[in-house]
């Protein structure tokens, strides 16, 4: 099934039909009324597009799709781009058979997408046959949605060629500018990754109501005896595709991970007769999310491993902006 955000469907109809956005929205609402609410906004929009003769699938086998226009669910995707970065190979076993998977990030003038390769094709990375900056042409791939992001996957019938003649792709440093950044900000580390594990221990404690620092012997070392307020700490594993970081969240940043506040979470934990059930529910809601965390790296004196103390958290990162920023950083 073709998967495309509602706004992109509307923009495509506006561009190809010459109707105004308001007119297109009106047609979609009318179609939903005709079908008595039995279709989603996206479904009604696709019906309107079809009635207008608008296709979201390239009509010719050699037509190339711009990265920003790739939707999930396409069975034949042709694209060209420049390799921004590669990720390590991961081996796995499924139903008694061993396999391998790897991926790399490519960009064109419109955006960035992750390309996933399987088994024999992973030799492209293990044997270093592809390099950052190479131009790549991909034919007959397919697309899917993974963690709310579009990915391009290569199958046995897919074909690719490196640095083909007659293909024009912007140099790494010439990708479109954006407001995002994947580099260090304010001296801190910025990482984009998937939350793969939430540690079960969530601890609440008192801090100074004036400066948020911890109490020592019942008082703040700066403000003395003041009214305390609650804070909290929670840790997660964040998988960037290259490394897995342990990230530690404190206070409001920790609470924002669960789309809540410290006071509400503390009250819930205090009143919940089954604390473990409540925590399991929160962990389930968080695991698998893609986030961008910014903070400082420190070495855990107990485990002697690096961890990130997170100062700010973006729960809805823009992967295109981050990918383009990474491309410019690589080219610098």
Coordinates of C-alpha atoms in Angstrom, one line a residue:
X1 CA 0.0 0.0 0.0
X2 CA 1.3 3.5 -0.9
X3 CA 2.0 5.5 2.2
X4 CA 2.3 9.3 1.9
X5 CA 1.6 12.1 4.4
X6 CA -1.6 13.9 3.8
X7 CA 0.1 17.3 3.2
X8 CA 2.3 15.8 0.5
X9 CA -0.7 14.3 -1.3
X10 CA -2.4 17.7 -1.2
X11 CA 0.7 19.5 -2.5
X12 CA 0.9 17.0 -5.4
X13 CA -2.7 17.5 -6.3
X14 CA -2.3 21.3 -6.1
X15 CA 0.8 21.3 -8.3
X16 CA -0.6 18.9 -11.0
X17 CA -4.2 20.2 -11.1
X18 CA -3.6 23.9 -10.8
X19 CA -6.4 24.1 -8.2
X20 CA -5.9 26.1 -5.1
X21 CA -5.1 24.3 -1.8
X22 CA -8.5 25.4 -0.4
X23 CA -10.2 23.9 -3.5
X24 CA -8.4 20.6 -3.1
X25 CA -9.2 20.4 0.6
X26 CA -12.8 21.1 -0.2
X27 CA -12.9 18.2 -2.8
X28 CA -11.3 15.9 -0.2
X29 CA -13.9 16.8 2.5
X30 CA -16.7 16.3 -0.1
X31 CA -15.3 12.9 -0.9
X32 CA -15.2 11.9 2.8
X33 CA -18.8 13.0 3.1
X34 CA -19.8 11.0 0.1
X35 CA -18.2 7.9 1.6
X36 CA -19.8 8.6 5.0
X37 CA -16.5 8.8 6.8
X38 CA -15.4 5.3 5.8
X39 CA -12.0 6.5 4.5
X40 CA -9.2 8.4 6.1
X41 CA -8.0 11.9 5.0
X42 CA -5.2 10.3 3.1
X43 CA -7.5 7.7 1.4
X44 CA -10.0 10.4 0.3
X45 CA -7.0 12.5 -1.0
X46 CA -5.8 9.6 -3.1
X47 CA -9.3 9.1 -4.5
X48 CA -9.4 12.8 -5.5
X49 CA -5.9 12.5 -7.1
X50 CA -7.0 9.4 -9.1
X51 CA -10.1 11.2 -10.3
X52 CA -7.9 14.0 -11.5
X53 CA -5.6 11.6 -13.3
X54 CA -2.7 12.3 -11.0
X55 CA -0.3 9.4 -10.3
X56 CA 2.3 9.1 -7.5
X57 CA 4.2 6.3 -9.2
X58 CA 6.7 7.0 -12.0
X59 CA 5.2 6.0 -15.3
X60 CA 8.4 4.8 -17.0
X61 CA 10.9 2.2 -15.8
X62 CA 13.8 4.6 -16.0
X63 CA 12.1 7.6 -14.5
X64 CA 13.9 8.7 -11.4
X65 CA 12.1 9.8 -8.3
X66 CA 13.4 12.7 -6.2
X67 CA 14.1 11.6 -2.6
X68 CA 11.6 14.0 -1.1
X69 CA 8.9 12.4 -3.2
X70 CA 9.5 8.8 -2.2
X71 CA 6.5 7.3 -0.3
X72 CA 6.4 4.1 1.7
X73 CA 4.8 1.1 -0.1
X74 CA 6.3 1.7 -3.6
X75 CA 7.2 -1.6 -5.4
X76 CA 9.6 -0.1 -8.0
X77 CA 11.7 2.9 -7.0
X78 CA 14.4 4.3 -9.2
X79 CA 16.6 7.0 -7.8
X80 CA 20.1 8.6 -8.0
X81 CA 22.0 10.2 -5.1
X82 CA 25.3 10.8 -3.5
X83 CA 26.5 8.6 -0.5
X84 CA 26.6 10.6 2.7
X85 CA 27.6 7.9 5.2
X86 CA 27.6 4.2 5.7
X87 CA 26.5 2.1 8.7
X88 CA 28.0 -1.1 10.0
X89 CA 26.9 -4.6 9.0
X90 CA 24.7 -6.5 11.4
X91 CA 24.4 -10.2 11.3
X92 CA 21.3 -12.0 12.5
X93 CA 19.6 -15.4 12.5
X94 CA 16.0 -16.1 11.5
X95 CA 14.3 -19.4 11.4
X96 CA 17.7 -21.2 11.6
X97 CA 19.2 -19.2 8.7
X98 CA 21.9 -16.6 9.1
X99 CA 21.8 -13.3 7.3
X100 CA 23.3 -9.8 7.2
X101 CA 21.9 -6.3 6.9
X102 CA 23.5 -2.9 6.4
X103 CA 22.5 0.5 5.3
X104 CA 23.8 3.8 4.0
X105 CA 22.5 7.3 3.7
X106 CA 22.2 9.0 0.3
X107 CA 21.1 12.5 -0.7
X108 CA 20.0 14.4 -3.8
X109 CA 19.0 18.0 -4.3
X110 CA 15.7 17.4 -2.5
X111 CA 16.5 15.4 0.6
X112 CA 18.0 12.4 2.2
X113 CA 17.0 8.7 2.6
X114 CA 18.4 5.5 4.2
X115 CA 19.0 2.7 1.8
X116 CA 19.0 -0.8 3.2
X117 CA 20.9 -3.8 1.7
X118 CA 20.8 -7.4 2.6
X119 CA 23.0 -10.5 2.7
X120 CA 25.4 -10.6 -0.4
X121 CA 24.9 -6.9 -1.1
X122 CA 26.4 -6.0 2.3
X123 CA 29.8 -6.8 0.7
X124 CA 29.5 -3.4 -0.8
X125 CA 30.4 -2.1 2.7
X126 CA 32.5 -5.0 4.0
X127 CA 34.7 -4.9 0.9
X128 CA 34.7 -1.0 0.8
X129 CA 33.3 -0.9 -2.7
X130 CA 31.3 2.2 -1.9
X131 CA 32.7 5.4 -0.4
X132 CA 31.3 8.6 1.0
X133 CA 30.9 11.0 -1.9
X134 CA 30.2 8.3 -4.5
X135 CA 27.3 8.8 -6.9
X136 CA 24.9 5.8 -6.9
X137 CA 22.1 4.9 -9.3
X138 CA 19.4 2.4 -8.0
X139 CA 16.8 0.7 -10.1
X140 CA 13.8 -1.5 -9.0
X141 CA 14.1 -1.0 -5.3
X142 CA 11.1 -0.9 -3.0
X143 CA 10.2 1.5 -0.2
X144 CA 8.7 1.0 3.2
X145 CA 8.0 2.9 6.4
X146 CA 10.2 2.1 9.5
X147 CA 9.7 4.0 12.7
X148 CA 7.7 6.7 10.8
X149 CA 10.6 7.2 8.3
X150 CA 10.7 6.2 4.6
X151 CA 13.5 3.7 3.8
X152 CA 14.5 2.3 0.4
X153 CA 15.3 -1.4 0.3
X154 CA 17.1 -3.4 -2.4
X155 CA 15.8 -6.9 -3.4
X156 CA 17.2 -9.6 -5.6
X157 CA 15.7 -7.9 -8.7
X158 CA 17.2 -4.5 -7.8
X159 CA 20.2 -3.1 -9.7
X160 CA 22.7 -0.4 -8.7
X161 CA 25.7 1.2 -10.4
X162 CA 28.4 3.4 -8.9
X163 CA 29.5 6.7 -10.4
X164 CA 27.5 6.2 -13.6
X165 CA 28.1 8.5 -16.5
X166 CA 25.6 11.2 -17.4
X167 CA 24.2 11.4 -13.9
X168 CA 24.1 14.8 -12.2
X169 CA 23.9 15.0 -8.4
X170 CA 25.0 17.9 -6.2
X171 CA 28.3 17.6 -4.4
X172 CA 28.1 16.9 -0.7
X173 CA 28.7 20.5 0.3
X174 CA 26.1 21.8 -2.2
X175 CA 23.0 20.2 -0.7
X176 CA 20.2 22.6 0.2
X177 CA 20.7 24.6 3.3
X178 CA 18.5 23.9 6.3
X179 CA 18.1 25.2 9.9
X180 CA 18.9 21.8 11.4
X181 CA 22.2 20.7 12.7
X182 CA 23.7 17.3 13.4
X183 CA 27.0 18.7 14.8
X184 CA 28.0 19.8 18.2
X185 CA 26.0 22.6 19.7
X186 CA 27.3 24.6 22.6
X187 CA 30.1 22.2 23.1
X188 CA 27.7 19.2 23.6
X189 CA 27.2 16.1 21.6
X190 CA 24.1 15.8 19.4
X191 CA 22.9 12.3 18.5
X192 CA 20.0 11.0 16.4
X193 CA 18.9 7.5 17.2
X194 CA 16.2 5.0 18.1
X195 CA 15.4 4.2 21.8
X196 CA 16.0 0.5 22.0
X197 CA 15.8 0.0 25.8
X198 CA 14.4 2.0 28.8
X199 CA 16.0 1.0 32.1
X200 CA 13.4 -0.1 34.6
X201 CA 14.7 2.0 37.5
X202 CA 13.0 5.5 37.6
X203 CA 14.1 7.4 40.7
X204 CA 12.5 10.5 42.2
X205 CA 14.3 12.8 44.6
X206 CA 14.2 16.3 46.1
X207 CA 16.0 19.3 44.6
X208 CA 16.3 22.9 45.5
X209 CA 13.2 24.8 44.4
X210 CA 15.4 27.8 43.4
X211 CA 18.3 26.3 41.4
X212 CA 17.3 22.6 40.8
X213 CA 20.5 21.4 42.6
X214 CA 20.4 18.4 44.9
X215 CA 20.1 18.8 48.6
X216 CA 23.0 18.0 51.0
X217 CA 22.0 17.2 54.6
X218 CA 18.5 18.6 53.9
X219 CA 19.6 22.0 52.5
X220 CA 20.8 23.6 49.3
X221 CA 24.5 24.5 49.4
X222 CA 23.6 27.8 47.7
X223 CA 20.2 28.8 49.0
X224 CA 20.2 27.0 52.4
X225 CA 16.9 25.6 53.7
X226 CA 14.3 26.2 51.0
X227 CA 11.1 24.4 49.9
X228 CA 12.1 21.4 47.8
X229 CA 10.6 20.2 44.6
X230 CA 10.6 16.8 42.9
X231 CA 13.0 15.8 40.2
X232 CA 13.6 12.4 38.5
X233 CA 16.2 10.5 36.6
X234 CA 15.7 7.8 33.9
X235 CA 18.2 6.1 31.5
X236 CA 17.8 4.7 28.0
X237 CA 19.9 3.1 25.3
X238 CA 19.9 5.1 22.1
X239 CA 21.0 3.3 18.9
X240 CA 22.4 5.6 16.3
X241 CA 23.1 2.8 13.8
X242 CA 26.8 3.2 14.5
X243 CA 27.0 3.2 18.3
X244 CA 24.7 2.6 21.2
X245 CA 24.8 5.3 23.8
X246 CA 23.5 5.1 27.3
X247 CA 21.6 8.4 27.8
X248 CA 20.6 9.8 31.2
X249 CA 17.7 12.2 31.5
X250 CA 17.0 14.4 34.6
X251 CA 14.0 16.5 35.7
X252 CA 11.8 18.1 33.1
X253 CA 13.8 16.6 30.2
X254 CA 13.2 13.1 31.7
X255 CA 9.5 13.8 32.1
X256 CA 9.2 15.1 28.5
X257 CA 10.4 11.7 27.3
X258 CA 7.1 10.4 28.6
X259 CA 5.1 13.4 27.4
X260 CA 4.4 14.4 31.0
X261 CA 5.6 16.5 34.0
X262 CA 7.7 15.4 37.0
X263 CA 4.9 16.2 39.4
X264 CA 2.3 14.2 37.5
X265 CA 4.6 11.2 37.1
X266 CA 5.5 11.3 40.8
X267 CA 1.8 11.5 41.7
X268 CA 1.0 8.6 39.3
X269 CA 3.8 6.5 40.8
X270 CA 2.7 7.3 44.4
X271 CA -0.9 6.4 43.8
X272 CA -0.4 3.4 41.5
X273 CA -0.8 0.2 43.4
X274 CA 1.1 -1.7 40.7
X275 CA 4.2 0.4 40.0
X276 CA 5.7 -2.2 37.7
X277 CA 2.7 -2.3 35.4
X278 CA 2.7 1.5 35.2
X279 CA 6.4 1.6 34.4
X280 CA 6.0 -1.1 31.7
X281 CA 3.3 0.9 30.1
X282 CA 5.5 4.0 29.9
X283 CA 8.5 2.0 28.6
X284 CA 6.4 0.4 25.9
X285 CA 5.2 3.8 24.7
X286 CA 8.8 5.1 24.4
X287 CA 10.8 2.2 23.0
X288 CA 11.2 2.3 19.2
X289 CA 10.9 6.1 19.0
X290 CA 13.4 8.1 17.0
X291 CA 14.7 11.1 19.0
X292 CA 17.5 13.7 18.9
X293 CA 19.3 14.2 22.2
X294 CA 21.8 16.9 23.0
X295 CA 24.1 16.8 26.0
X296 CA 27.5 16.3 27.4
X297 CA 29.5 13.0 27.3
X298 CA 30.9 11.8 30.6
X299 CA 32.6 8.6 31.6
X300 CA 30.8 6.4 34.1
X301 CA 33.3 5.7 36.9
X302 CA 31.6 2.4 37.8
X303 CA 31.3 0.9 34.3
X304 CA 34.1 2.8 32.7
X305 CA 31.9 3.5 29.7
X306 CA 30.8 6.7 28.0
X307 CA 27.3 8.0 28.5
X308 CA 25.5 11.2 27.6
X309 CA 23.8 13.4 30.2
X310 CA 21.0 14.8 28.1
X311 CA 20.2 18.5 28.4
X312 CA 17.6 18.9 25.6
X313 CA 15.5 16.4 23.7
X314 CA 13.7 16.6 20.3
X315 CA 10.9 14.1 20.2
X316 CA 10.0 14.9 16.6
X317 CA 13.4 15.4 14.7
X318 CA 13.4 16.2 11.0
X319 CA 15.6 13.5 9.5
X320 CA 16.0 15.4 6.2
X321 CA 17.4 18.5 7.9
X322 CA 19.7 16.3 10.0
X323 CA 20.9 14.3 7.0
X324 CA 21.6 17.4 5.0
X325 CA 23.5 18.9 7.9
X326 CA 25.5 15.7 8.2
X327 CA 26.3 15.9 4.5
X328 CA 27.7 19.4 4.8
X329 CA 29.7 18.4 7.8
X330 CA 31.3 15.5 6.0
X331 CA 32.1 17.8 3.0
X332 CA 33.7 20.5 5.2

